[in-house]
Short mmCIF file of C-alpha atoms in Angstrom, two decimals:
data_model
loop_
_atom_site.label_atom_id
_atom_site.label_comp_id
_atom_site.label_asym_id
_atom_site.label_seq_id
_atom_site.Cartn_x
_atom_site.Cartn_y
_atom_site.Cartn_z
CA MET X 1 -45.38 -62.81 -19.17
CA ARG X 2 -43.09 -59.79 -19.24
CA PRO X 3 -44.77 -56.63 -20.56
CA PRO X 4 -43.44 -54.92 -23.68
CA LEU X 5 -40.53 -52.51 -23.24
CA VAL X 6 -42.68 -49.89 -24.96
CA GLU X 7 -46.34 -50.09 -25.78
CA LEU X 8 -48.61 -47.62 -27.53
CA ASP X 9 -52.29 -48.41 -27.23
CA ASP X 10 -54.76 -46.48 -29.45
CA VAL X 11 -52.52 -43.39 -29.41
CA SER X 12 -53.55 -40.21 -31.24
CA LYS X 13 -51.91 -36.86 -31.87
CA TYR X 14 -53.52 -33.64 -33.19
CA TYR X 15 -52.09 -30.32 -34.22
CA GLY X 16 -55.05 -28.02 -34.02
CA ASN X 17 -57.56 -29.42 -36.50
CA ILE X 18 -54.94 -31.54 -38.22
CA ARG X 19 -54.98 -35.26 -37.43
CA ALA X 20 -51.34 -36.45 -37.40
CA LEU X 21 -52.00 -39.82 -35.75
CA GLU X 22 -55.24 -41.54 -34.75
CA GLY X 23 -55.73 -44.85 -32.99
CA VAL X 24 -52.20 -46.23 -33.50
CA SER X 25 -51.01 -49.21 -31.45
CA LEU X 26 -47.47 -50.62 -31.30
CA GLU X 27 -45.58 -53.11 -29.14
CA VAL X 28 -41.81 -53.20 -28.73
CA HIS X 29 -40.35 -56.33 -27.07
CA SER X 30 -36.80 -57.12 -25.93
CA GLY X 31 -34.90 -58.97 -28.62
CA GLU X 32 -37.39 -58.09 -31.35
CA ILE X 33 -37.61 -55.62 -34.23
CA SER X 34 -40.93 -53.84 -34.72
CA CYS X 35 -41.12 -52.22 -38.16
CA VAL X 36 -43.28 -49.22 -38.86
CA LEU X 37 -43.97 -48.81 -42.57
CA GLY X 38 -45.62 -46.02 -44.51
CA ASP X 39 -45.14 -43.49 -47.26
CA ASN X 40 -44.43 -39.82 -46.74
CA GLY X 41 -47.21 -38.25 -44.71
CA ALA X 42 -48.28 -41.54 -43.19
CA GLY X 43 -47.49 -40.37 -39.62
CA LYS X 44 -44.10 -42.09 -39.10
CA SER X 45 -42.35 -38.87 -38.01
CA THR X 46 -45.11 -38.04 -35.51
CA LEU X 47 -44.85 -41.55 -34.04
CA ILE X 48 -41.06 -41.11 -33.63
CA LYS X 49 -41.58 -37.81 -31.86
CA ILE X 50 -43.97 -39.36 -29.34
CA ILE X 51 -41.73 -42.35 -28.55
CA SER X 52 -38.65 -40.15 -28.28
CA GLY X 53 -40.30 -37.64 -25.94
CA LEU X 54 -40.24 -34.74 -28.34
CA HIS X 55 -44.08 -34.49 -28.44
CA GLN X 56 -46.73 -35.83 -26.13
CA HIS X 57 -49.75 -37.82 -27.30
CA ASP X 58 -53.25 -36.36 -26.96
CA ALA X 59 -55.19 -39.57 -26.54
CA GLY X 60 -54.58 -43.26 -25.89
CA THR X 61 -52.02 -44.88 -23.59
CA PHE X 62 -48.20 -44.91 -23.68
CA ARG X 63 -46.52 -47.48 -21.44
CA ILE X 64 -42.90 -48.20 -20.65
CA ASP X 65 -42.22 -51.58 -18.97
CA GLY X 66 -45.96 -51.90 -18.33
CA THR X 67 -46.31 -48.54 -16.56
CA GLU X 68 -48.40 -45.80 -18.10
CA THR X 69 -46.21 -42.73 -18.71
CA ARG X 70 -46.00 -39.42 -20.48
CA LEU X 71 -42.49 -38.37 -21.56
CA GLY X 72 -41.61 -34.74 -21.00
CA SER X 73 -38.56 -34.44 -23.22
CA PRO X 74 -35.98 -36.38 -25.26
CA ARG X 75 -33.73 -36.40 -22.16
CA ASP X 76 -36.59 -38.00 -20.24
CA ALA X 77 -36.79 -40.68 -22.95
CA LEU X 78 -33.02 -41.32 -22.79
CA ASP X 79 -33.18 -41.61 -19.02
CA ARG X 80 -35.89 -44.27 -19.49
CA GLY X 81 -33.62 -46.18 -21.95
CA ILE X 82 -35.10 -44.99 -25.25
CA ALA X 83 -32.52 -43.81 -27.78
CA THR X 84 -33.46 -42.40 -31.20
CA VAL X 85 -31.12 -42.39 -34.18
CA TYR X 86 -32.40 -39.85 -36.71
CA GLN X 87 -31.74 -39.99 -40.40
CA ASP X 88 -29.41 -36.95 -40.30
CA LEU X 89 -27.49 -38.56 -37.36
CA SER X 90 -26.54 -35.22 -35.79
CA VAL X 91 -22.81 -35.90 -36.06
CA VAL X 92 -19.96 -33.36 -36.36
CA PRO X 93 -18.29 -34.42 -39.66
CA LEU X 94 -14.84 -32.98 -38.95
CA MET X 95 -14.52 -34.53 -35.49
CA PRO X 96 -12.99 -37.95 -35.10
CA VAL X 97 -15.14 -41.04 -34.68
CA TRP X 98 -14.30 -41.43 -30.96
CA ARG X 99 -15.25 -37.78 -30.30
CA ASN X 100 -18.63 -38.25 -31.95
CA PHE X 101 -19.16 -41.51 -30.09
CA PHE X 102 -18.98 -39.67 -26.75
CA LEU X 103 -20.35 -36.31 -27.92
CA GLY X 104 -22.21 -34.72 -24.99
CA SER X 105 -21.19 -37.49 -22.57
CA GLU X 106 -17.41 -37.07 -22.43
CA PRO X 107 -15.68 -38.78 -19.46
CA LEU X 108 -13.24 -36.63 -17.49
CA LYS X 109 -10.15 -37.42 -15.47
CA GLY X 110 -7.97 -35.52 -13.06
CA THR X 111 -8.94 -33.18 -10.23
CA VAL X 112 -10.27 -29.65 -10.27
CA PRO X 113 -8.98 -27.34 -11.70
CA PHE X 114 -7.01 -29.75 -13.90
CA ARG X 115 -9.93 -31.94 -15.07
CA ARG X 116 -9.79 -32.79 -18.75
CA MET X 117 -11.32 -35.27 -21.21
CA ASP X 118 -10.03 -38.80 -20.92
CA VAL X 119 -9.05 -39.13 -24.55
CA GLN X 120 -7.29 -42.50 -24.22
CA PHE X 121 -10.36 -44.03 -22.56
CA MET X 122 -12.64 -42.66 -25.28
CA ARG X 123 -10.42 -43.96 -28.09
CA GLU X 124 -10.05 -47.40 -26.59
CA THR X 125 -13.75 -47.72 -25.63
CA THR X 126 -14.97 -46.57 -29.02
CA ARG X 127 -12.82 -49.12 -30.82
CA ALA X 128 -13.81 -51.93 -28.42
CA GLU X 129 -17.55 -51.17 -28.62
CA LEU X 130 -17.47 -51.01 -32.40
CA LEU X 131 -15.64 -54.31 -32.52
CA ARG X 132 -18.20 -55.83 -30.15
CA MET X 133 -20.88 -54.92 -32.71
CA GLY X 134 -18.74 -56.39 -35.48
CA ILE X 135 -17.61 -53.00 -36.83
CA ASP X 136 -13.83 -53.00 -37.52
CA LEU X 137 -12.80 -49.42 -38.32
CA ARG X 138 -9.30 -48.82 -39.52
CA ASP X 139 -8.82 -45.75 -37.38
CA VAL X 140 -11.15 -44.23 -34.80
CA ASP X 141 -9.18 -40.96 -35.16
CA GLN X 142 -10.41 -40.40 -38.67
CA PRO X 143 -13.15 -37.74 -39.09
CA ILE X 144 -16.56 -39.35 -38.98
CA GLY X 145 -17.45 -37.44 -42.14
CA THR X 146 -15.03 -39.69 -44.07
CA LEU X 147 -17.11 -42.77 -43.25
CA SER X 148 -19.81 -44.04 -45.57
CA GLY X 149 -23.44 -43.43 -44.71
CA GLY X 150 -23.82 -47.02 -43.60
CA GLU X 151 -20.78 -46.88 -41.36
CA ARG X 152 -22.00 -43.68 -39.68
CA GLN X 153 -25.38 -45.36 -38.98
CA CYS X 154 -23.53 -48.31 -37.44
CA VAL X 155 -21.47 -46.05 -35.16
CA ALA X 156 -24.74 -44.39 -33.98
CA ILE X 157 -26.22 -47.82 -33.26
CA ALA X 158 -23.14 -48.95 -31.30
CA ARG X 159 -23.21 -45.67 -29.32
CA ALA X 160 -26.82 -46.20 -28.27
CA VAL X 161 -26.05 -49.78 -27.17
CA TYR X 162 -23.02 -48.61 -25.14
CA PHE X 163 -24.93 -45.91 -23.33
CA GLY X 164 -27.49 -48.39 -22.09
CA ALA X 165 -30.40 -48.06 -24.47
CA LYS X 166 -33.14 -50.64 -23.96
CA VAL X 167 -35.14 -49.41 -26.92
CA LEU X 168 -33.57 -48.20 -30.16
CA VAL X 169 -35.67 -46.15 -32.58
CA LEU X 170 -34.18 -45.92 -36.08
CA ASP X 171 -35.51 -43.30 -38.46
CA GLU X 172 -35.24 -44.52 -42.05
CA PRO X 173 -31.66 -45.77 -41.56
CA THR X 174 -31.37 -47.16 -45.13
CA ALA X 175 -33.28 -44.40 -46.98
CA ALA X 176 -30.28 -42.75 -48.60
CA LEU X 177 -28.12 -45.88 -48.99
CA GLY X 178 -27.41 -48.29 -51.82
CA VAL X 179 -28.06 -52.02 -51.62
CA LYS X 180 -24.68 -52.99 -50.17
CA GLN X 181 -24.59 -50.26 -47.53
CA SER X 182 -28.23 -50.99 -46.61
CA GLY X 183 -27.27 -54.59 -46.02
CA VAL X 184 -24.47 -53.48 -43.71
CA VAL X 185 -26.84 -51.34 -41.65
CA LEU X 186 -29.49 -54.07 -41.42
CA LYS X 187 -26.79 -56.45 -40.17
CA TYR X 188 -26.06 -54.13 -37.24
CA VAL X 189 -29.74 -53.53 -36.59
CA ALA X 190 -30.05 -57.29 -36.18
CA ALA X 191 -26.97 -57.21 -33.89
CA ALA X 192 -28.70 -54.70 -31.63
CA ARG X 193 -31.73 -56.99 -31.51
CA ASP X 194 -29.48 -59.96 -30.66
CA ALA X 195 -27.98 -57.89 -27.83
CA GLY X 196 -31.42 -57.83 -26.27
CA LEU X 197 -32.63 -54.40 -27.32
CA GLY X 198 -36.12 -53.72 -28.54
CA VAL X 199 -35.80 -52.03 -31.95
CA VAL X 200 -38.30 -49.78 -33.72
CA LEU X 201 -37.34 -49.63 -37.42
CA ILE X 202 -39.08 -46.81 -39.30
CA THR X 203 -38.97 -47.43 -43.07
CA HIS X 204 -40.84 -47.14 -46.31
CA ASN X 205 -39.05 -50.21 -47.73
CA PRO X 206 -41.01 -53.46 -47.06
CA HIS X 207 -38.10 -55.59 -48.40
CA HIS X 208 -35.71 -54.20 -45.76
CA ALA X 209 -38.35 -54.51 -43.07
CA TYR X 210 -39.14 -58.13 -43.91
CA LEU X 211 -35.43 -59.13 -43.80
CA VAL X 212 -35.12 -58.27 -40.12
CA GLY X 213 -38.61 -57.54 -38.74
CA ASP X 214 -40.60 -59.57 -36.21
CA ARG X 215 -43.67 -57.28 -36.17
CA PHE X 216 -45.05 -54.91 -38.75
CA VAL X 217 -47.34 -51.89 -38.31
CA LEU X 218 -48.48 -50.15 -41.48
CA LEU X 219 -49.50 -46.50 -41.36
CA LYS X 220 -51.58 -44.64 -43.87
CA ARG X 221 -52.57 -40.97 -43.50
CA GLY X 222 -52.05 -41.10 -39.76
CA THR X 223 -54.07 -44.27 -39.13
CA MET X 224 -53.22 -47.94 -38.91
CA ALA X 225 -53.61 -49.81 -42.17
CA GLY X 226 -52.43 -53.13 -40.71
CA SER X 227 -50.63 -54.87 -37.86
CA HIS X 228 -49.00 -58.27 -38.36
CA LEU X 229 -46.51 -60.73 -36.91
CA LYS X 230 -43.97 -62.03 -39.41
CA SER X 231 -45.49 -65.50 -39.14
CA GLU X 232 -48.83 -64.11 -40.27
CA ILE X 233 -47.86 -62.37 -43.50
CA ALA X 234 -45.71 -63.01 -46.56
CA LEU X 235 -43.46 -60.40 -48.15
CA ASP X 236 -45.68 -60.11 -51.24
CA GLU X 237 -48.76 -59.35 -49.13
CA LEU X 238 -46.83 -56.90 -46.92
CA THR X 239 -45.61 -55.12 -50.05
CA ARG X 240 -49.12 -55.06 -51.50
CA GLN X 241 -50.58 -53.57 -48.31
CA MET X 242 -47.74 -51.11 -48.00
CA SER X 243 -48.23 -49.85 -51.55
CA GLY X 244 -52.00 -49.73 -51.22
CA GLY X 245 -52.80 -52.82 -53.28
CA SER X 246 -56.48 -52.11 -53.90
CA GLU X 247 -55.75 -48.50 -54.87
CA LEU X 248 -53.05 -49.67 -57.29
CA ASP X 249 -55.44 -52.15 -58.84
CA GLU X 250 -57.98 -49.37 -59.34
CA LEU X 251 -55.37 -47.06 -60.78
CA SER X 252 -54.11 -49.75 -63.10
CA HIS X 253 -57.64 -50.26 -64.37
CA GLU X 254 -58.05 -46.54 -64.95
CA LEU X 255 -54.76 -46.28 -66.85
CA GLU X 256 -55.47 -49.17 -69.18
CA ARG X 257 -55.75 -47.97 -72.76
CA ALA X 258 -59.28 -48.20 -73.97
CA GLU X 259 -59.61 -49.84 -77.39
CA VAL X 260 -60.34 -47.30 -80.10
CA PRO X 261 -63.25 -48.30 -82.36
CA ALA X 262 -62.09 -49.06 -85.93
CA HIS X 263 -64.23 -46.32 -87.52
CA LEU X 264 -62.59 -43.74 -85.18
CA GLY X 265 -59.11 -45.05 -85.73
CA GLY X 266 -56.64 -44.11 -88.33
CA HIS X 267 -53.01 -43.19 -88.69
CA ARG X 268 -51.58 -39.87 -87.70
CA GLY X 269 -49.85 -39.88 -90.99
CA ASP X 270 -53.20 -39.74 -92.76
CA ARG X 271 -53.54 -36.08 -91.79
CA ALA X 272 -52.72 -33.62 -94.55
#
């Protein structure tokens, strides 16, 4: 059996005395979407930083294609086929779509000293790659800042696929989007999966996760609160675990209005 594209086994990360992650395990397989769910402060950002090479883990094992590794930088992660799309996307709003698509990796043509960017190739390739993902933009020359949030996310996904990513890490791609735009993004997340990529979807929305996810890891205060295959858990139970079902039950009980004894009751209007 082929090993996972990326595997974290009992991984921990500490910042001084602060426990950011402890004992977290995650598998990312080709053609699957592994969803990492948790509220703010659950450890999702720290997990992203470890997978993307921004930070190194302090304990546990990190494997890529079955080989234990320790990434030294985000460039190291990219060279190993791990692309991360952050929530802010890091685009240049006033530049055209095609320019953002190739930003930092612009192809050149001509000979020294007359080498220049191959603009025609970039335009044609951007349009073709977006179409291949099912994204039909009216004009790749329009500034990327004029696109909707969902469309910008989709361009970032198509870019990662084009540049050879094997693993795509998505940081809360639907967090700031409405229902319709979220649906558009999830459609292209599924397209990346169908193209054979292993996808890590970071989200706090169990409904979005359940629509596309194959595996679910729940984080709470830096530790694992659950790990499930889709076949093992229903949406209602995933939502209950994500929201801290037992804690909510306890809180609901505490917030219930106690019945006021009749002899202590009365109407506010009775006061003089």
